[in-house]
mmCIF file of C-alpha atoms and ligand atoms in Angstrom:
data_model
loop_
_atom_site.group_PDB
_atom_site.id
_atom_site.type_symbol
_atom_site.label_atom_id
_atom_site.label_comp_id
_atom_site.label_asym_id
_atom_site.label_seq_id
_atom_site.Cartn_x
_atom_site.Cartn_y
_atom_site.Cartn_z
ATOM 1 C CA MET A 160 91.979 88.284 113.278
ATOM 2 C CA ARG A 161 92.026 92.023 112.861
ATOM 3 C CA LYS A 162 91.170 94.408 115.679
ATOM 4 C CA HIS A 163 88.149 96.643 116.032
ATOM 5 C CA ILE A 164 89.440 100.158 116.665
ATOM 6 C CA VAL A 165 87.553 103.342 117.493
ATOM 7 C CA ALA A 166 89.762 106.410 117.533
ATOM 8 C CA GLY A 167 88.945 110.007 118.424
ATOM 9 C CA ASN A 168 90.703 112.782 116.523
ATOM 10 C CA TRP A 169 90.310 115.820 118.777
ATOM 11 C CA LYS A 170 92.012 118.116 116.220
ATOM 12 C CA MET A 171 92.800 121.636 117.564
ATOM 13 C CA ASN A 172 90.048 121.661 120.194
ATOM 14 C CA LEU A 173 89.623 121.815 123.982
ATOM 15 C CA SER A 174 91.369 123.437 126.929
ATOM 16 C CA GLU A 175 93.702 121.357 129.097
ATOM 17 C CA GLN A 176 91.017 120.890 131.755
ATOM 18 C CA GLU A 177 88.440 119.865 129.155
ATOM 19 C CA ALA A 178 90.930 117.408 127.646
ATOM 20 C CA ILE A 179 91.595 115.822 131.052
ATOM 21 C CA GLU A 180 87.871 115.446 131.733
ATOM 22 C CA LEU A 181 87.133 113.995 128.295
ATOM 23 C CA ALA A 182 90.059 111.546 128.473
ATOM 24 C CA LYS A 183 88.895 110.323 131.891
ATOM 25 C CA GLU A 184 85.339 109.847 130.627
ATOM 26 C CA VAL A 185 86.587 107.965 127.558
ATOM 27 C CA ALA A 186 88.777 105.726 129.723
ATOM 28 C CA GLU A 187 85.778 104.847 131.877
ATOM 29 C CA MET A 188 83.658 103.688 128.929
ATOM 30 C CA ARG A 189 82.744 100.013 128.973
ATOM 31 C CA VAL A 190 83.669 98.675 125.551
ATOM 32 C CA GLU A 191 84.359 95.077 124.664
ATOM 33 C CA ASN A 192 86.868 93.825 122.114
ATOM 34 C CA THR A 193 87.561 97.285 120.728
ATOM 35 C CA GLU A 194 90.802 99.240 120.990
ATOM 36 C CA ILE A 195 90.150 102.841 122.014
ATOM 37 C CA VAL A 196 92.634 105.482 120.878
ATOM 38 C CA ILE A 197 92.576 109.246 121.385
ATOM 39 C CA PHE A 198 94.514 111.774 119.329
ATOM 40 C CA PRO A 199 94.574 114.890 121.525
ATOM 41 C CA PRO A 200 96.337 118.167 120.715
ATOM 42 C CA ALA A 201 100.063 117.455 121.224
ATOM 43 C CA ILE A 202 100.450 119.951 124.033
ATOM 44 C CA PHE A 203 98.134 117.878 126.267
ATOM 45 C CA ILE A 204 99.771 114.496 125.614
ATOM 46 C CA PRO A 205 102.236 114.489 128.571
ATOM 47 C CA THR A 206 99.497 115.486 131.027
ATOM 48 C CA LEU A 207 97.067 112.868 129.697
ATOM 49 C CA SER A 208 99.744 110.146 129.684
ATOM 50 C CA LYS A 209 100.572 110.792 133.312
ATOM 51 C CA LEU A 210 96.966 109.982 134.224
ATOM 52 C CA ASN A 211 97.735 106.342 133.253
ATOM 53 C CA LEU A 212 94.286 105.865 131.781
ATOM 54 C CA ASN A 213 93.002 102.724 130.122
ATOM 55 C CA LEU A 214 93.340 103.946 126.529
ATOM 56 C CA LYS A 215 95.984 104.428 123.858
ATOM 57 C CA ILE A 216 97.295 107.885 123.094
ATOM 58 C CA GLY A 217 98.182 108.912 119.565
ATOM 59 C CA ALA A 218 99.741 111.972 117.962
ATOM 60 C CA GLN A 219 97.957 113.898 115.225
ATOM 61 C CA ASN A 220 101.293 114.962 113.745
ATOM 62 C CA PHE A 221 105.101 114.666 113.960
ATOM 63 C CA PHE A 222 108.117 115.539 111.830
ATOM 64 C CA PRO A 223 110.000 112.631 110.250
ATOM 65 C CA LYS A 224 113.495 113.565 111.486
ATOM 66 C CA ASP A 225 115.195 112.653 114.766
ATOM 67 C CA ASN A 226 116.260 116.166 115.760
ATOM 68 C CA GLY A 227 117.665 119.372 114.344
ATOM 69 C CA ALA A 228 116.676 122.735 112.976
ATOM 70 C CA PHE A 229 112.974 122.132 112.375
ATOM 71 C CA THR A 230 111.357 125.048 114.159
ATOM 72 C CA GLY A 231 107.976 124.291 115.636
ATOM 73 C CA GLU A 232 108.075 120.558 114.922
ATOM 74 C CA ILE A 233 107.961 117.554 117.291
ATOM 75 C CA SER A 234 110.007 114.381 116.801
ATOM 76 C CA ILE A 235 108.841 110.806 117.196
ATOM 77 C CA ASN A 236 111.244 110.195 120.093
ATOM 78 C CA GLN A 237 109.799 113.199 121.913
ATOM 79 C CA LEU A 238 106.262 111.883 121.370
ATOM 80 C CA LYS A 239 107.226 108.374 122.478
ATOM 81 C CA GLU A 240 108.788 109.777 125.632
ATOM 82 C CA ALA A 241 105.447 111.477 126.280
ATOM 83 C CA GLY A 242 103.556 108.157 125.975
ATOM 84 C CA VAL A 243 102.438 108.049 122.357
ATOM 85 C CA THR A 244 101.977 104.643 120.663
ATOM 86 C CA TYR A 245 99.866 105.626 117.617
ATOM 87 C CA VAL A 246 100.285 108.312 114.958
ATOM 88 C CA LEU A 247 97.966 109.688 112.301
ATOM 89 C CA VAL A 248 99.479 110.076 108.843
ATOM 90 C CA GLY A 249 97.787 111.489 105.761
ATOM 91 C CA HIS A 250 94.758 113.153 107.335
ATOM 92 C CA SER A 251 93.022 115.196 104.638
ATOM 93 C CA GLU A 252 93.343 118.409 106.669
ATOM 94 C CA ARG A 253 97.137 118.001 106.659
ATOM 95 C CA ARG A 254 97.135 117.035 102.991
ATOM 96 C CA THR A 255 95.007 120.036 102.024
ATOM 97 C CA ILE A 256 95.851 122.817 104.497
ATOM 98 C CA LEU A 257 99.466 121.870 105.291
ATOM 99 C CA LYS A 258 100.215 120.623 101.749
ATOM 100 C CA GLU A 259 101.549 117.210 102.805
ATOM 101 C CA ASP A 260 101.854 115.125 99.638
ATOM 102 C CA ASN A 261 102.139 111.376 99.062
ATOM 103 C CA THR A 262 105.956 111.499 98.952
ATOM 104 C CA PHE A 263 106.247 113.340 102.274
ATOM 105 C CA LEU A 264 103.648 111.005 103.784
ATOM 106 C CA LYS A 265 105.780 108.034 102.718
ATOM 107 C CA GLU A 266 108.667 109.577 104.666
ATOM 108 C CA LYS A 267 106.415 109.998 107.705
ATOM 109 C CA VAL A 268 105.178 106.396 107.480
ATOM 110 C CA ASN A 269 108.779 105.132 107.314
ATOM 111 C CA ALA A 270 109.916 107.271 110.238
ATOM 112 C CA ALA A 271 107.015 106.163 112.450
ATOM 113 C CA LEU A 272 107.365 102.448 111.684
ATOM 114 C CA GLU A 273 111.124 102.578 112.220
ATOM 115 C CA LYS A 274 110.410 103.730 115.786
ATOM 116 C CA ASN A 275 107.741 101.048 116.310
ATOM 117 C CA LEU A 276 104.738 103.339 116.363
ATOM 118 C CA HIS A 277 101.441 102.094 114.968
ATOM 119 C CA VAL A 278 100.382 104.171 111.948
ATOM 120 C CA VAL A 279 96.780 105.092 111.168
ATOM 121 C CA PHE A 280 97.073 106.041 107.504
ATOM 122 C CA CYS A 281 94.223 108.174 106.144
ATOM 123 C CA CYS A 282 93.154 108.102 102.512
ATOM 124 C CA GLY A 283 90.087 109.258 100.655
ATOM 125 C CA GLU A 284 88.836 111.235 97.706
ATOM 126 C CA GLU A 285 87.298 114.680 97.343
ATOM 127 C CA LEU A 286 83.787 115.130 95.951
ATOM 128 C CA ALA A 287 84.869 115.928 92.371
ATOM 129 C CA ILE A 288 86.762 112.624 92.160
ATOM 130 C CA ARG A 289 83.733 110.653 93.372
ATOM 131 C CA GLU A 290 81.490 112.494 90.933
ATOM 132 C CA GLN A 291 83.848 111.422 88.128
ATOM 133 C CA GLY A 292 83.679 107.842 89.393
ATOM 134 C CA THR A 293 87.458 107.542 89.785
ATOM 135 C CA GLU A 294 87.605 107.185 93.585
ATOM 136 C CA ASN A 295 89.068 103.660 93.503
ATOM 137 C CA GLU A 296 92.008 104.659 91.301
ATOM 138 C CA PHE A 297 92.550 107.792 93.413
ATOM 139 C CA VAL A 298 92.696 105.880 96.709
ATOM 140 C CA LYS A 299 94.826 103.109 95.178
ATOM 141 C CA ASN A 300 97.326 105.739 94.078
ATOM 142 C CA GLN A 301 97.475 107.212 97.607
ATOM 143 C CA LEU A 302 98.225 103.731 98.991
ATOM 144 C CA ASN A 303 100.687 102.985 96.226
ATOM 145 C CA GLU A 304 102.716 106.157 96.658
ATOM 146 C CA SER A 305 102.861 106.240 100.474
ATOM 147 C CA LEU A 306 102.452 102.641 101.722
ATOM 148 C CA PHE A 307 103.135 99.977 99.136
ATOM 149 C CA HIS A 308 106.927 100.133 99.425
ATOM 150 C CA LEU A 309 106.506 98.595 102.922
ATOM 151 C CA THR A 310 107.508 95.002 103.602
ATOM 152 C CA GLN A 311 104.960 92.360 104.588
ATOM 153 C CA GLU A 312 106.071 92.725 108.193
ATOM 154 C CA GLN A 313 105.840 96.548 108.196
ATOM 155 C CA ILE A 314 102.386 96.812 106.624
ATOM 156 C CA GLN A 315 100.968 94.806 109.529
ATOM 157 C CA ASN A 316 101.688 97.786 111.798
ATOM 158 C CA VAL A 317 99.456 100.025 109.705
ATOM 159 C CA THR A 318 95.719 100.628 110.084
ATOM 160 C CA ILE A 319 93.998 102.297 107.161
ATOM 161 C CA ALA A 320 91.309 104.942 107.663
ATOM 162 C CA TYR A 321 89.127 105.562 104.625
ATOM 163 C CA GLU A 322 87.882 109.121 104.971
ATOM 164 C CA PRO A 323 86.059 110.559 101.965
ATOM 165 C CA ILE A 324 86.905 114.262 102.159
ATOM 166 C CA TRP A 325 83.356 115.259 101.243
ATOM 167 C CA ALA A 326 82.163 113.574 104.437
ATOM 168 C CA ILE A 327 84.658 115.056 106.916
ATOM 169 C CA GLY A 328 83.055 117.598 109.229
ATOM 170 C CA THR A 329 80.279 118.206 106.710
ATOM 171 C CA GLY A 330 77.484 116.145 108.217
ATOM 172 C CA LEU A 331 77.417 114.106 104.974
ATOM 173 C CA THR A 332 78.269 110.462 105.535
ATOM 174 C CA ALA A 333 79.152 107.806 103.024
ATOM 175 C CA SER A 334 76.297 105.305 102.904
ATOM 176 C CA SER A 335 77.138 101.923 104.330
ATOM 177 C CA ALA A 336 77.126 100.581 100.745
ATOM 178 C CA GLN A 337 79.640 103.232 99.616
ATOM 179 C CA ALA A 338 81.853 102.619 102.664
ATOM 180 C CA GLU A 339 81.753 98.824 102.279
ATOM 181 C CA ALA A 340 82.520 99.027 98.544
ATOM 182 C CA MET A 341 85.625 101.148 99.164
ATOM 183 C CA HIS A 342 86.781 99.110 102.182
ATOM 184 C CA LEU A 343 86.439 95.919 100.151
ATOM 185 C CA PHE A 344 88.383 97.521 97.306
ATOM 186 C CA ILE A 345 91.148 98.554 99.740
ATOM 187 C CA ARG A 346 91.298 95.047 101.204
ATOM 188 C CA GLU A 347 91.472 93.473 97.743
ATOM 189 C CA THR A 348 94.207 95.929 96.790
ATOM 190 C CA LEU A 349 96.151 95.000 99.951
ATOM 191 C CA SER A 350 95.593 91.362 99.146
ATOM 192 C CA SER A 351 97.019 91.607 95.640
ATOM 193 C CA LYS A 352 99.996 93.666 96.840
ATOM 194 C CA TYR A 353 100.723 91.469 99.893
ATOM 195 C CA THR A 354 98.791 88.282 100.715
ATOM 196 C CA THR A 355 95.154 87.470 101.472
ATOM 197 C CA GLU A 356 96.113 86.604 105.062
ATOM 198 C CA ILE A 357 97.915 89.902 105.566
ATOM 199 C CA ALA A 358 95.028 91.865 104.027
ATOM 200 C CA ALA A 359 92.560 90.044 106.287
ATOM 201 C CA GLY A 360 94.549 91.088 109.361
ATOM 202 C CA ILE A 361 94.676 94.834 108.603
ATOM 203 C CA SER A 362 91.984 96.987 110.223
ATOM 204 C CA ILE A 363 90.266 99.449 107.892
ATOM 205 C CA LEU A 364 88.418 102.253 109.684
ATOM 206 C CA TYR A 365 85.754 104.557 108.287
ATOM 207 C CA GLY A 366 85.886 108.303 108.981
ATOM 208 C CA GLY A 367 83.610 111.149 107.949
ATOM 209 C CA SER A 368 80.701 112.446 110.038
ATOM 210 C CA CYS A 369 80.352 109.121 111.840
ATOM 211 C CA ASN A 370 77.909 109.596 114.734
ATOM 212 C CA PRO A 371 75.790 107.580 117.182
ATOM 213 C CA THR A 372 72.975 107.399 114.621
ATOM 214 C CA ASN A 373 74.913 105.993 111.649
ATOM 215 C CA ALA A 374 77.719 104.055 113.385
ATOM 216 C CA LYS A 375 75.788 100.783 113.834
ATOM 217 C CA GLU A 376 75.003 100.470 110.140
ATOM 218 C CA LEU A 377 78.550 101.407 109.100
ATOM 219 C CA PHE A 378 80.203 99.051 111.619
ATOM 220 C CA ALA A 379 77.936 96.203 110.524
ATOM 221 C CA CYS A 380 79.705 96.167 107.128
ATOM 222 C CA PRO A 381 82.034 93.163 106.910
ATOM 223 C CA ASN A 382 85.064 95.246 105.892
ATOM 224 C CA VAL A 383 84.529 98.183 108.268
ATOM 225 C CA ASP A 384 86.609 97.518 111.377
ATOM 226 C CA GLY A 385 85.842 100.675 113.306
ATOM 227 C CA GLY A 386 85.996 104.419 112.961
ATOM 228 C CA LEU A 387 88.172 107.487 113.059
ATOM 229 C CA ILE A 388 85.878 110.013 114.667
ATOM 230 C CA GLY A 389 86.256 113.799 114.604
ATOM 231 C CA GLY A 390 83.404 116.005 115.863
ATOM 232 C CA ALA A 391 81.533 113.236 117.699
ATOM 233 C CA ALA A 392 84.707 112.291 119.637
ATOM 234 C CA LEU A 393 84.501 115.559 121.563
ATOM 235 C CA LYS A 394 81.392 114.426 123.448
ATOM 236 C CA SER A 395 82.016 111.383 125.607
ATOM 237 C CA ALA A 396 78.411 110.164 125.395
ATOM 238 C CA ASP A 397 78.494 110.207 121.578
ATOM 239 C CA PHE A 398 81.948 108.626 121.430
ATOM 240 C CA ASN A 399 80.828 105.949 123.888
ATOM 241 C CA SER A 400 77.778 105.165 121.812
ATOM 242 C CA ILE A 401 79.895 104.908 118.622
ATOM 243 C CA ALA A 402 82.474 102.697 120.358
ATOM 244 C CA ASN A 403 79.652 100.359 121.390
ATOM 245 C CA SER A 404 78.177 100.129 117.905
ATOM 246 C CA PHE A 405 79.646 96.764 116.832
HETATM 247 C C1 PEP B 712 88.252 113.268 110.923
HETATM 248 O O1 PEP B 712 88.659 114.406 111.003
HETATM 249 O O2 PEP B 712 89.051 112.316 110.865
HETATM 250 C C2 PEP B 712 86.802 113.069 110.900
HETATM 251 C C3 PEP B 712 86.337 111.898 110.523
HETATM 252 O O3 PEP B 712 86.021 114.141 111.258
HETATM 253 P P1 PEP B 712 84.399 114.162 111.425
HETATM 254 O O4 PEP B 712 84.035 112.907 112.171
HETATM 255 O O5 PEP B 712 84.113 115.395 112.215
HETATM 256 O O6 PEP B 712 83.838 114.180 110.062
#
């Protein structure tokens, strides 16, 4: 069966010392049957890896080429050498601020899977799309253009994070009914593209102002398999409480 995963996206926050302390606290959490992943700022990854903590380390970003004249970018091999096993692809901040589109995200997905990294692929609509009632078509198109070229074997190394943009960092959360409806839609879409068994094995995480107060209700939804957590992942007590919300 699919895994429960709770992942912390630290974004561009923390000093090195703060990152070390937070990673140690996260590694000491007692959580059963849930994979814990942290996505720290890239510059701290080698230091955190060398601590050999009981958690998975992911990269918030990478460039989908092996090497070359790509000033400022980091390759997958470099990240793997530093201890990374997960990558985020398609986060709304990279889509919006860094202008990463579905075609480029497809390239990133391919590059990461080729090097055996596990991809957490983010999708989700902005408020105007939800107000129009076209969020299902919007999300389906994101999956179609960046993921649905993958083989049955490849898609099993992808976790999907549904993150409605209107809920990220805003304090607004999708209700558990809204989250479950979209997660079910994503699973049914995976099922018709691949097989019911494959769709049942893929973890679908919720992200968007998830916190210790709302996590229990969200994680109780049958198609919500965990969370991608931003702000609340920066406080170990909050992250611990969320990770223990199943
Ligand atoms: C995120 O950035 O993936 C996220 C879900 O952020 P927040 O929890 O702060 O809304």
